[in-house]
Tab-separated table of C-alpha atoms in Angstrom:
chain	number	residue	atom	x	y	z
A	1	MET	CA	-87.434	16.554	-21.860
A	2	ASN	CA	-84.834	14.049	-20.995
A	3	GLN	CA	-83.301	14.527	-17.645
A	4	ALA	CA	-79.692	13.480	-17.381
A	5	THR	CA	-78.900	11.005	-14.654
A	6	PRO	CA	-76.042	11.972	-12.307
A	7	GLY	CA	-73.831	9.373	-14.043
A	8	THR	CA	-74.522	10.855	-17.486
A	9	GLU	CA	-73.721	14.361	-16.222
A	10	ARG	CA	-70.461	13.113	-14.794
A	11	ARG	CA	-69.586	11.515	-18.130
A	12	ARG	CA	-70.397	14.722	-20.040
A	13	GLY	CA	-68.477	16.795	-17.518
A	14	GLY	CA	-65.631	14.286	-17.760
A	15	ARG	CA	-65.530	14.660	-21.536
A	16	TRP	CA	-65.285	18.458	-21.218
A	17	HIS	CA	-62.577	18.111	-18.604
A	18	ASP	CA	-60.723	15.640	-20.839
A	19	ALA	CA	-61.023	18.002	-23.795
A	20	GLY	CA	-59.672	20.871	-21.706
A	21	PHE	CA	-56.845	18.738	-20.322
A	22	PHE	CA	-55.711	17.362	-23.678
A	23	GLY	CA	-56.311	20.733	-25.379
A	24	GLY	CA	-53.972	22.397	-22.862
A	25	LEU	CA	-51.297	19.731	-23.302
A	26	GLY	CA	-51.645	19.845	-27.082
A	27	ALA	CA	-51.464	23.655	-27.224
A	28	LEU	CA	-48.284	23.829	-25.152
A	29	THR	CA	-46.635	21.018	-27.150
A	30	GLY	CA	-47.871	22.543	-30.396
A	31	VAL	CA	-46.277	25.930	-29.683
A	32	TYR	CA	-42.842	24.319	-29.468
A	33	VAL	CA	-43.325	22.042	-32.481
A	34	VAL	CA	-44.519	25.017	-34.554
A	35	LEU	CA	-41.495	27.048	-33.421
A	36	ILE	CA	-39.078	24.337	-34.648
A	37	LEU	CA	-40.932	23.889	-37.941
A	38	ALA	CA	-41.064	27.673	-38.419
A	39	LEU	CA	-37.286	27.846	-37.963
A	40	LEU	CA	-36.740	25.206	-40.637
A	41	VAL	CA	-39.247	26.721	-43.050
A	42	ALA	CA	-37.666	30.159	-42.563
A	43	ASP	CA	-34.192	28.732	-43.243
A	44	PHE	CA	-35.280	26.930	-46.396
A	45	GLY	CA	-37.360	29.914	-47.592
A	46	PHE	CA	-34.496	32.358	-47.176
A	47	THR	CA	-32.165	30.751	-49.688
A	48	SER	CA	-32.260	29.190	-53.156
A	49	MET	CA	-30.796	25.887	-54.365
A	50	ALA	CA	-28.286	27.852	-56.475
A	51	ASP	CA	-27.004	29.669	-53.385
A	52	LEU	CA	-26.810	26.381	-51.532
A	53	GLY	CA	-24.877	24.664	-54.324
A	54	ALA	CA	-22.438	27.541	-54.712
A	55	ALA	CA	-21.750	27.798	-50.993
A	56	ILE	CA	-21.316	24.074	-50.434
A	57	ALA	CA	-18.918	23.826	-53.408
A	58	SER	CA	-16.506	26.359	-51.872
A	59	ARG	CA	-13.075	25.062	-50.851
A	60	GLU	CA	-13.349	26.329	-47.282
A	61	ILE	CA	-16.741	24.776	-46.659
A	62	LEU	CA	-15.680	21.464	-48.182
A	63	TYR	CA	-12.678	21.488	-45.851
A	64	ALA	CA	-14.986	22.193	-42.901
A	65	VAL	CA	-17.273	19.317	-43.924
A	66	LYS	CA	-14.345	16.903	-44.163
A	67	LEU	CA	-12.792	18.058	-40.884
A	68	SER	CA	-16.168	17.822	-39.120
A	69	LEU	CA	-16.737	14.278	-40.355
A	70	LEU	CA	-13.223	13.252	-39.320
A	71	THR	CA	-13.146	14.904	-35.886
A	72	CYS	CA	-16.721	13.873	-34.976
A	73	THR	CA	-15.942	10.250	-35.846
A	74	VAL	CA	-12.693	10.243	-33.858
A	75	SER	CA	-14.447	11.925	-30.883
A	76	ALA	CA	-17.321	9.438	-30.995
A	77	VAL	CA	-14.946	6.450	-31.064
A	78	LEU	CA	-12.864	7.875	-28.209
A	79	SER	CA	-16.062	8.607	-26.260
A	80	LEU	CA	-17.192	4.993	-26.635
A	81	TRP	CA	-13.797	3.724	-25.439
A	82	VAL	CA	-14.409	5.607	-22.195
A	83	ALA	CA	-18.204	5.390	-22.000
A	84	VAL	CA	-18.538	1.593	-22.223
A	85	PRO	CA	-16.240	0.744	-19.272
A	86	ALA	CA	-17.270	3.832	-17.266
A	87	GLY	CA	-20.997	3.198	-17.804
A	88	TYR	CA	-20.569	-0.459	-16.824
A	89	LEU	CA	-18.525	0.350	-13.725
A	90	LEU	CA	-20.907	3.059	-12.523
A	91	SER	CA	-24.064	1.048	-13.107
A	92	ARG	CA	-22.884	-2.324	-11.770
A	93	TYR	CA	-20.546	-1.692	-8.843
A	94	ASN	CA	-20.635	0.203	-5.579
A	95	PHE	CA	-17.204	1.457	-4.621
A	96	PRO	CA	-15.837	4.323	-2.552
A	97	GLY	CA	-16.088	7.597	-4.479
A	98	ARG	CA	-18.599	6.280	-7.017
A	99	ARG	CA	-20.981	9.197	-6.418
A	100	TRP	CA	-18.139	11.684	-6.817
A	101	ILE	CA	-16.987	10.120	-10.081
A	102	ASP	CA	-20.597	10.163	-11.276
A	103	LEU	CA	-20.815	13.854	-10.404
A	104	VAL	CA	-17.496	14.749	-12.053
A	105	ILE	CA	-18.515	13.001	-15.298
A	106	ASP	CA	-21.688	15.108	-15.407
A	107	ILE	CA	-19.769	18.401	-15.094
A	108	PRO	CA	-19.138	18.896	-18.863
A	109	ILE	CA	-22.889	18.522	-19.436
A	110	VAL	CA	-23.807	21.449	-17.192
A	111	LEU	CA	-20.732	23.626	-17.713
A	112	PRO	CA	-21.145	26.550	-20.174
A	113	PRO	CA	-19.396	25.533	-23.438
A	114	LEU	CA	-17.074	28.552	-23.406
A	115	VAL	CA	-15.925	27.597	-19.904
A	116	VAL	CA	-15.057	24.095	-21.149
A	117	GLY	CA	-12.946	25.645	-23.900
A	118	LEU	CA	-11.281	28.113	-21.540
A	119	SER	CA	-10.511	25.336	-19.050
A	120	LEU	CA	-8.916	23.226	-21.799
A	121	LEU	CA	-6.870	26.222	-22.933
A	122	ILE	CA	-5.637	26.846	-19.392
A	123	LEU	CA	-4.919	23.132	-18.842
A	124	PHE	CA	-2.579	23.139	-21.844
A	125	GLN	CA	-0.746	26.180	-20.487
A	126	THR	CA	0.176	24.284	-17.311
A	127	VAL	CA	3.340	22.202	-16.871
A	128	PHE	CA	1.257	19.066	-17.393
A	129	GLY	CA	-0.292	20.340	-20.630
A	130	ARG	CA	3.001	21.618	-22.035
A	131	ALA	CA	4.651	18.279	-21.207
A	132	ILE	CA	1.988	16.484	-23.241
A	133	GLU	CA	2.500	18.836	-26.182
A	134	ASN	CA	6.284	18.487	-25.983
A	135	ALA	CA	6.183	14.695	-25.649
A	136	LEU	CA	3.448	13.927	-28.181
A	137	PHE	CA	2.226	16.594	-30.606
A	138	PRO	CA	0.986	20.201	-30.598
A	139	VAL	CA	-2.611	20.429	-29.403
A	140	THR	CA	-3.682	24.041	-28.766
A	141	TYR	CA	-5.080	25.772	-31.888
A	142	GLN	CA	-4.510	22.568	-33.872
A	143	ILE	CA	-6.827	19.765	-35.076
A	144	PRO	CA	-6.227	17.667	-31.896
A	145	ALA	CA	-7.708	20.603	-29.968
A	146	VAL	CA	-10.902	20.316	-32.041
A	147	ILE	CA	-11.130	16.602	-31.208
A	148	LEU	CA	-10.342	17.124	-27.517
A	149	ALA	CA	-12.937	19.911	-27.217
A	150	GLN	CA	-15.589	17.734	-28.880
A	151	PHE	CA	-14.593	14.655	-26.870
A	152	THR	CA	-14.703	16.469	-23.500
A	153	VAL	CA	-18.412	17.262	-23.892
A	154	ALA	CA	-19.566	14.323	-26.059
A	155	CYS	CA	-18.031	11.702	-23.773
A	156	ALA	CA	-20.109	12.838	-20.792
A	157	PHE	CA	-23.290	12.251	-22.797
A	158	ALA	CA	-22.025	8.885	-24.015
A	159	VAL	CA	-21.191	7.782	-20.458
A	160	ARG	CA	-24.658	8.792	-19.294
A	161	THR	CA	-26.243	6.791	-22.132
A	162	MET	CA	-24.122	3.697	-21.408
A	163	ARG	CA	-24.801	3.955	-17.679
A	164	VAL	CA	-28.554	3.855	-18.340
A	165	CYS	CA	-28.079	1.063	-20.880
A	166	PHE	CA	-26.130	-1.200	-18.488
A	167	SER	CA	-28.501	-0.472	-15.599
A	168	GLN	CA	-31.343	-1.800	-17.792
A	169	ILE	CA	-29.493	-5.065	-18.467
A	170	SER	CA	-29.984	-7.648	-15.705
A	171	ALA	CA	-26.795	-8.691	-13.917
A	172	ARG	CA	-28.151	-12.232	-13.494
A	173	PRO	CA	-27.088	-13.644	-16.902
A	174	GLU	CA	-23.561	-12.368	-16.260
A	175	GLN	CA	-23.543	-14.078	-12.847
A	176	VAL	CA	-24.816	-17.287	-14.427
A	177	ALA	CA	-22.026	-17.087	-17.012
A	178	ARG	CA	-19.504	-16.862	-14.177
A	179	THR	CA	-20.877	-20.031	-12.564
A	180	LEU	CA	-20.596	-21.718	-15.963
A	181	GLY	CA	-16.845	-21.092	-16.023
A	182	CYS	CA	-16.449	-17.579	-17.433
A	183	SER	CA	-14.060	-15.104	-15.823
A	184	ARG	CA	-15.434	-11.607	-15.116
A	185	GLY	CA	-13.953	-10.429	-18.419
A	186	GLN	CA	-15.357	-13.352	-20.412
A	187	ALA	CA	-18.813	-12.881	-18.864
A	188	PHE	CA	-18.700	-9.170	-19.732
A	189	PHE	CA	-17.491	-9.594	-23.305
A	190	ARG	CA	-19.536	-12.693	-24.179
A	191	VAL	CA	-22.798	-12.037	-22.342
A	192	THR	CA	-23.274	-8.412	-21.257
A	193	LEU	CA	-21.548	-6.438	-24.012
A	194	PRO	CA	-23.496	-8.072	-26.884
A	195	GLN	CA	-26.697	-7.231	-25.007
A	196	ALA	CA	-25.563	-3.596	-24.814
A	197	ARG	CA	-25.096	-3.354	-28.592
A	198	GLN	CA	-28.113	-1.105	-29.068
A	199	GLY	CA	-26.950	1.187	-26.253
A	200	ILE	CA	-23.434	1.358	-27.720
A	201	VAL	CA	-24.794	2.380	-31.115
A	202	SER	CA	-27.039	4.976	-29.451
A	203	ALA	CA	-24.155	6.353	-27.365
A	204	GLY	CA	-21.954	6.529	-30.472
A	205	ILE	CA	-24.602	8.376	-32.482
A	206	LEU	CA	-25.229	10.743	-29.586
A	207	ALA	CA	-21.509	11.458	-29.130
A	208	TRP	CA	-21.157	12.041	-32.870
A	209	ALA	CA	-24.132	14.412	-32.962
A	210	ARG	CA	-22.928	16.344	-29.904
A	211	SER	CA	-19.485	16.661	-31.472
A	212	LEU	CA	-20.965	17.978	-34.720
A	213	GLY	CA	-22.817	20.754	-32.911
A	214	GLU	CA	-19.933	21.743	-30.611
A	215	PHE	CA	-18.772	25.300	-31.110
A	216	GLY	CA	-17.895	27.204	-27.898
A	217	PRO	CA	-15.038	24.991	-26.662
A	218	ILE	CA	-13.631	24.694	-30.214
A	219	LEU	CA	-13.676	28.461	-30.750
A	220	VAL	CA	-11.723	29.087	-27.532
A	221	PHE	CA	-9.383	26.065	-27.536
A	222	ALA	CA	-8.816	25.383	-31.259
A	223	GLY	CA	-9.517	28.819	-32.698
A	224	ALA	CA	-11.422	29.563	-35.909
A	225	THR	CA	-8.690	29.463	-38.513
A	226	ARG	CA	-9.844	28.842	-42.080
A	227	MET	CA	-8.603	25.626	-43.683
A	228	LYS	CA	-7.006	24.616	-40.395
A	229	THR	CA	-9.359	24.210	-37.401
A	230	GLU	CA	-12.568	25.130	-39.207
A	231	VAL	CA	-15.476	22.781	-38.575
A	232	LEU	CA	-19.081	23.353	-39.669
A	233	PRO	CA	-20.249	25.445	-36.670
A	234	THR	CA	-17.067	27.517	-37.055
A	235	THR	CA	-17.944	28.091	-40.726
A	236	VAL	CA	-21.388	29.393	-39.778
A	237	PHE	CA	-19.725	31.788	-37.322
A	238	LEU	CA	-17.032	32.930	-39.804
A	239	GLU	CA	-19.486	33.436	-42.681
A	240	LEU	CA	-21.843	35.375	-40.423
A	241	SER	CA	-18.992	37.553	-39.162
A	242	VAL	CA	-18.202	38.698	-42.740
A	243	GLY	CA	-21.899	39.183	-43.593
A	244	ASN	CA	-22.182	36.204	-45.968
A	245	LEU	CA	-25.610	35.105	-44.812
A	246	GLU	CA	-26.239	32.768	-47.788
A	247	ALA	CA	-23.139	30.691	-47.066
A	248	ALA	CA	-23.859	30.639	-43.325
A	249	LEU	CA	-27.391	29.455	-44.078
A	250	ALA	CA	-26.190	26.823	-46.545
A	251	VAL	CA	-23.902	25.309	-43.917
A	252	SER	CA	-26.685	25.521	-41.334
A	253	LEU	CA	-29.012	23.604	-43.650
A	254	LEU	CA	-26.280	21.031	-44.199
A	255	MET	CA	-26.128	20.581	-40.433
A	256	VAL	CA	-29.941	20.364	-40.244
A	257	ALA	CA	-29.857	17.579	-42.848
A	258	THR	CA	-27.123	15.774	-40.905
A	259	ALA	CA	-29.116	16.158	-37.679
A	260	ALA	CA	-32.163	14.672	-39.426
A	261	VAL	CA	-30.114	11.657	-40.554
A	262	VAL	CA	-28.706	11.228	-37.030
A	263	LEU	CA	-32.201	11.470	-35.511
A	264	GLY	CA	-33.430	8.874	-37.999
A	265	LEU	CA	-30.571	6.530	-37.107
A	266	ALA	CA	-31.163	7.102	-33.396
A	267	ARG	CA	-34.859	6.205	-33.783
A	268	LEU	CA	-33.903	3.187	-35.860
A	269	PHE	CA	-31.706	1.919	-33.038
A	270	GLY	CA	-34.415	2.563	-30.460
A	271	MET	CA	-32.990	5.653	-28.725
A	272	ARG	CA	-36.437	6.972	-27.840
A	273	GLY	CA	-35.314	9.250	-25.057
A	274	GLY	CA	-33.878	11.844	-27.439
A	275	LEU	CA	-30.352	13.051	-27.906
A	276	GLY	CA	-29.284	13.832	-24.415
B	1	MET	CA	-21.432	-33.076	-1.136
B	2	ILE	CA	-22.358	-29.501	-0.188
B	3	GLU	CA	-21.319	-28.284	3.230
B	4	VAL	CA	-21.796	-24.798	4.676
B	5	ARG	CA	-20.413	-23.963	8.115
B	6	ASP	CA	-21.076	-20.861	10.222
B	7	LEU	CA	-21.908	-18.762	7.148
B	8	SER	CA	-22.545	-15.029	7.624
B	9	LEU	CA	-23.466	-12.536	4.946
B	10	ARG	CA	-25.117	-9.198	4.510
B	11	ALA	CA	-27.338	-8.117	1.617
B	12	GLY	CA	-28.390	-4.507	2.215
B	13	ALA	CA	-30.309	-4.489	5.505
B	14	PHE	CA	-30.725	-8.283	5.446
B	15	THR	CA	-28.257	-10.494	7.289
B	16	LEU	CA	-27.672	-14.211	7.768
B	17	GLU	CA	-25.515	-15.262	10.716
B	18	GLY	CA	-23.971	-18.623	11.584
B	19	VAL	CA	-25.841	-20.733	9.019
B	20	ASP	CA	-24.955	-24.440	8.740
B	21	LEU	CA	-26.123	-26.681	5.924
B	22	SER	CA	-25.148	-30.125	4.732
B	23	VAL	CA	-26.221	-32.132	1.678
B	24	ALA	CA	-24.684	-35.584	1.247
B	25	GLN	CA	-23.230	-36.789	-2.052
B	26	GLY	CA	-25.936	-37.637	-4.606
B	27	GLU	CA	-28.801	-36.239	-2.550
B	28	TYR	CA	-31.377	-33.885	-4.043
B	29	ALA	CA	-32.018	-31.368	-1.265
B	30	VAL	CA	-34.957	-29.006	-1.458
B	31	LEU	CA	-34.568	-25.825	0.553
B	32	VAL	CA	-37.878	-24.260	1.539
B	33	GLY	CA	-38.728	-21.248	3.639
B	34	ARG	CA	-40.907	-18.162	3.664
B	35	THR	CA	-40.220	-15.209	1.370
B	36	GLY	CA	-37.381	-13.026	2.655
B	37	THR	CA	-35.726	-15.700	4.789
B	38	GLY	CA	-32.590	-15.609	2.616
B	39	LYS	CA	-32.850	-18.785	0.523
B	40	THR	CA	-31.572	-17.122	-2.649
B	41	CYS	CA	-28.810	-15.334	-0.693
B	42	LEU	CA	-27.692	-18.684	0.706
B	43	LEU	CA	-27.715	-20.275	-2.739
B	44	ASP	CA	-25.766	-17.306	-4.180
B	45	ALA	CA	-23.227	-17.712	-1.367
B	46	VAL	CA	-22.748	-21.409	-2.214
B	47	CYS	CA	-22.225	-20.434	-5.870
B	48	GLY	CA	-19.753	-17.680	-4.931
B	49	LEU	CA	-21.944	-14.900	-6.244
B	50	ARG	CA	-22.225	-13.090	-2.912
B	51	PRO	CA	-19.311	-12.083	-0.688
B	52	LEU	CA	-19.297	-13.704	2.759
B	53	ARG	CA	-18.624	-11.964	6.053
B	54	GLY	CA	-17.636	-15.283	7.573
B	55	GLY	CA	-17.936	-19.037	7.296
B	56	VAL	CA	-16.826	-21.838	5.022
B	57	VAL	CA	-18.318	-23.442	1.905
B	58	ARG	CA	-17.063	-26.930	1.011
B	59	LEU	CA	-17.949	-28.855	-2.125
B	60	ARG	CA	-16.966	-32.544	-2.294
B	61	GLY	CA	-14.826	-31.928	0.770
B	62	VAL	CA	-12.851	-29.076	-0.821
B	63	ASP	CA	-12.947	-25.606	0.737
B	64	VAL	CA	-14.151	-23.340	-2.104
B	65	THR	CA	-14.863	-20.260	0.029
B	66	ALA	CA	-12.106	-18.215	-1.625
B	67	LEU	CA	-12.719	-19.566	-5.127
B	68	ASP	CA	-14.247	-17.618	-7.989
B	69	PRO	CA	-17.707	-18.851	-9.147
B	70	ALA	CA	-16.032	-20.056	-12.343
B	71	ASP	CA	-13.763	-22.413	-10.407
B	72	ARG	CA	-16.427	-24.013	-8.184
B	73	GLY	CA	-17.846	-26.260	-10.897
B	74	ILE	CA	-21.466	-25.669	-9.928
B	75	GLY	CA	-24.276	-25.895	-12.448
B	76	TYR	CA	-26.605	-23.009	-11.616
B	77	VAL	CA	-30.206	-22.674	-12.796
B	78	PRO	CA	-31.691	-19.276	-11.868
B	79	GLN	CA	-35.326	-18.394	-11.340
B	80	ASP	CA	-36.089	-16.762	-14.682
B	81	GLY	CA	-33.630	-18.781	-16.751
B	82	ALA	CA	-31.391	-15.690	-17.146
B	83	MET	CA	-30.986	-16.294	-20.863
B	84	PHE	CA	-28.056	-14.755	-22.746
B	85	ALA	CA	-30.188	-12.614	-25.038
B	86	ALA	CA	-27.598	-12.119	-27.770
B	87	MET	CA	-26.692	-15.828	-28.125
B	88	THR	CA	-28.556	-18.632	-29.849
B	89	VAL	CA	-29.743	-21.467	-27.623
B	90	GLY	CA	-26.987	-23.699	-29.014
B	91	ASP	CA	-24.283	-21.111	-28.341
B	92	GLN	CA	-25.332	-20.562	-24.757
B	93	ILE	CA	-25.452	-24.265	-23.990
B	94	ALA	CA	-21.984	-24.548	-25.572
B	95	LEU	CA	-20.542	-21.640	-23.538
B	96	PRO	CA	-19.337	-23.721	-20.549
B	97	LEU	CA	-17.579	-26.054	-22.993
B	98	ARG	CA	-16.026	-23.221	-25.025
B	99	VAL	CA	-14.506	-21.549	-21.936
B	100	ARG	CA	-13.146	-24.978	-20.933
B	101	ARG	CA	-11.550	-25.199	-24.396
B	102	VAL	CA	-13.432	-28.337	-25.436
B	103	ALA	CA	-12.881	-28.983	-29.166
B	104	ALA	CA	-15.660	-27.483	-31.315
B	105	SER	CA	-16.785	-30.835	-32.796
B	106	GLU	CA	-16.908	-32.505	-29.383
B	107	ALA	CA	-18.736	-29.492	-27.901
B	108	ARG	CA	-21.297	-29.622	-30.703
B	109	GLU	CA	-21.860	-33.327	-30.049
B	110	GLN	CA	-22.389	-32.732	-26.317
B	111	VAL	CA	-24.706	-29.773	-26.937
B	112	VAL	CA	-26.867	-31.781	-29.344
B	113	GLY	CA	-26.868	-34.703	-26.907
B	114	ILE	CA	-28.101	-32.731	-23.907
B	115	ALA	CA	-30.543	-30.762	-26.082
B	116	ARG	CA	-32.078	-34.072	-27.297
B	117	GLU	CA	-32.243	-35.353	-23.745
B	118	LEU	CA	-34.141	-32.239	-22.618
B	119	GLY	CA	-36.302	-32.048	-25.740
B	120	ILE	CA	-34.941	-28.733	-27.015
B	121	ASP	CA	-32.886	-29.926	-30.010
B	122	ALA	CA	-35.257	-28.084	-32.369
B	123	LEU	CA	-34.467	-24.802	-30.612
B	124	LEU	CA	-30.668	-24.777	-30.964
B	125	GLU	CA	-30.546	-22.123	-33.710
B	126	ARG	CA	-33.136	-19.870	-32.063
B	127	ARG	CA	-32.518	-16.885	-29.852
B	128	PRO	CA	-34.111	-16.818	-26.383
B	129	ARG	CA	-36.597	-14.116	-27.345
B	130	GLY	CA	-39.893	-15.839	-27.994
B	131	LEU	CA	-39.114	-19.025	-26.066
B	132	SER	CA	-41.792	-20.138	-23.623
B	133	GLY	CA	-41.108	-20.276	-19.880
B	134	GLY	CA	-40.743	-24.055	-19.986
B	135	GLU	CA	-38.358	-23.898	-22.948
B	136	ARG	CA	-36.237	-21.270	-21.172
B	137	GLN	CA	-35.924	-23.433	-18.096
B	138	ARG	CA	-34.959	-26.444	-20.199
B	139	VAL	CA	-32.267	-24.347	-21.893
B	140	ALA	CA	-31.038	-23.089	-18.491
B	141	LEU	CA	-30.930	-26.688	-17.242
B	142	ALA	CA	-29.067	-27.890	-20.349
B	143	ARG	CA	-26.562	-25.044	-19.951
B	144	ALA	CA	-26.000	-25.972	-16.313
B	145	LEU	CA	-25.672	-29.723	-16.977
B	146	VAL	CA	-23.618	-29.781	-20.181
B	147	PHE	CA	-20.257	-29.584	-18.397
B	148	GLN	CA	-21.212	-32.455	-16.075
B	149	PRO	CA	-21.064	-30.569	-12.762
B	150	ALA	CA	-21.007	-32.635	-9.583
B	151	VAL	CA	-23.110	-29.991	-7.802
B	152	LEU	CA	-26.239	-28.295	-9.091
B	153	CYS	CA	-27.955	-25.247	-7.550
B	154	LEU	CA	-31.486	-24.414	-8.681
B	155	ASP	CA	-33.193	-21.209	-7.563
B	156	GLU	CA	-36.976	-21.584	-7.870
B	157	PRO	CA	-36.572	-22.756	-11.463
B	158	LEU	CA	-40.226	-23.707	-11.880
B	159	SER	CA	-41.941	-20.864	-10.050
B	160	ALA	CA	-43.004	-18.976	-13.178
B	161	LEU	CA	-44.386	-22.020	-14.994
B	162	ASP	CA	-47.969	-23.184	-15.353
B	163	GLU	CA	-49.061	-26.425	-13.694
B	164	GLU	CA	-48.832	-28.553	-16.847
B	165	THR	CA	-45.351	-27.339	-17.794
B	166	ARG	CA	-44.245	-27.758	-14.202
B	167	GLU	CA	-45.351	-31.407	-14.273
B	168	GLU	CA	-43.278	-31.925	-17.441
B	169	MET	CA	-40.292	-30.233	-15.827
B	170	TYR	CA	-40.494	-32.501	-12.754
B	171	GLU	CA	-39.869	-35.469	-15.035
B	172	VAL	CA	-37.109	-33.648	-16.941
B	173	ILE	CA	-35.287	-32.686	-13.726
B	174	LEU	CA	-35.734	-36.077	-12.107
B	175	HIS	CA	-34.251	-37.840	-15.110
B	176	SER	CA	-31.506	-35.419	-16.027
B	177	VAL	CA	-30.253	-34.430	-12.563
B	178	ARG	CA	-30.867	-37.386	-10.331
B	179	ASP	CA	-29.841	-39.962	-12.951
B	180	ARG	CA	-26.470	-38.229	-13.226
B	181	GLY	CA	-25.880	-38.678	-9.521
B	182	ALA	CA	-25.217	-34.957	-9.042
B	183	THR	CA	-25.705	-33.386	-5.623
B	184	ALA	CA	-28.441	-30.754	-5.883
B	185	LEU	CA	-29.655	-27.869	-3.761
B	186	HIS	CA	-33.030	-26.685	-5.028
B	187	VAL	CA	-34.761	-23.621	-3.579
B	188	THR	CA	-38.533	-23.675	-3.829
B	189	HIS	CA	-41.672	-22.206	-2.318
B	190	SER	CA	-43.838	-25.059	-3.468
B	191	PRO	CA	-44.468	-27.977	-1.061
B	192	SER	CA	-45.598	-30.188	-3.945
B	193	GLU	CA	-42.409	-29.392	-5.892
B	194	ALA	CA	-40.367	-30.223	-2.802
B	195	ARG	CA	-42.147	-33.566	-2.378
B	196	ARG	CA	-41.864	-34.470	-6.070
B	197	LEU	CA	-38.187	-33.689	-6.477
B	198	GLY	CA	-36.497	-33.790	-3.102
B	199	SER	CA	-34.742	-36.709	-1.459
B	200	ILE	CA	-34.142	-34.601	1.648
B	201	GLY	CA	-35.931	-31.502	2.910
B	202	LEU	CA	-34.307	-28.439	4.451
B	203	ARG	CA	-36.158	-25.465	5.875
B	204	LEU	CA	-34.554	-22.032	6.332
B	205	GLU	CA	-36.273	-20.444	9.290
B	206	GLY	CA	-35.076	-17.780	11.724
B	207	GLY	CA	-31.664	-17.702	10.042
B	208	GLN	CA	-31.047	-21.425	10.559
B	209	VAL	CA	-31.424	-24.460	8.304
B	210	HIS	CA	-33.474	-27.311	9.806
B	211	PRO	CA	-33.921	-30.701	8.137
B	212	PHE	CA	-37.484	-31.932	7.791
B	213	SER	CA	-39.091	-35.124	6.579
B	214	LEU	CA	-40.576	-34.890	3.103
B	215	LYS	CA	-42.566	-38.076	3.754
B	216	ALA	CA	-44.187	-36.594	6.880
B	217	GLU	CA	-44.916	-33.440	4.892
B	218	ALA	CA	-46.518	-35.571	2.159
B	219	ARG	CA	-48.707	-37.394	4.705
B	220	SER	CA	-49.928	-34.114	6.207
B	221	ALA	CA	-50.552	-32.560	2.782
B	222	PRO	CA	-54.223	-32.213	1.820
């Protein structure tokens, strides 16, 4: 009979411990992955292609698709306009109140969506909000309200992404550019911004995806009026509220497909950390 | 010439107080000192990259203390080359000429000229990713020299290179910098680098810069 040496026993014991460790990790991860896959399979199994085609061809849903694409794109562009300078400022410079600004920008991320919508609604009932509506254009319960509701939440995620992006880019090349004759602006636009291209694309995709999924703030601030402020999540809500499960599911699957495309694009551009 | 008088600065918990330094016109000064003595901080201060708490920096007799780094006319070569990742080698060497509004054809001529001189003319269309350490430092040197600066600051430019590449770079620096008659301040840890390149030696110790003889150092070297 072969007697195991102490080293051999430790190796065998180690293998069992490894198996237990990785088995535990795998089981916990697996439960979540299976849950997501089960959701998708259940969605696809519940409806037929004919139902999908009929629902997607409806005038209301087509309007919601178009409005979603338009408002998400506008929100993403607006988010980038804020996120690029804000992310750069917060990651590169120490100034009085920086921590407070950082904290304030994170508020829309942690605030319940309905509260964001309610706050926007109240803001536009104040003197300030009414002045904006009188001077520019109507906002509340109109398409601009959809964009503003999406932008308020999406921008916070975009700023966070850009802040991480700029903090990963060394400040040294920018400093070198300044010694070579570039102003601060030239060094930023010629040296740092091109290096942040991947981060900008990631932040844009993230802002777009967040905007697409936004529902709570839009419901409260823009309402859920058919052919007016109806975006895809609103359609799901409206169809469900009248018991049209097939149409609600068709729109949901459309959003799943869009999410898959967005995830693919995000992976393509190296956004490994996930969407927010 | 480079002249620093009574310079004070703070970088986090680190401080330098009342530092004086002087490098005469055309000299190649090597600044040595132990890690953490503030050599890079001092070099950054000369380049205008670090705010001062007090003191004066003069270049060629002109007080540049309040000037932006862009207006000091210093060619700066950082430790790791600090390549502009999104630009081709040619574009980054041309950057100092572009911001000075040098005509494109003339800029191209100057870029090709300095690239040939430093042996990197085959790299002009490449991006920095994939360049070797020696190639990066040659590009950084070309970028710093292309606009003919009268003052050059080099921050441990050869520290990450292997012995053979470092030997090559000694020759490159000696020819390209000293032959131009530029005044140089070169931070290094390496005594052999200091002896090979320097015309005068400066040591930063206890917050003060002390001149030392490179010849005496060479005699005492093993």
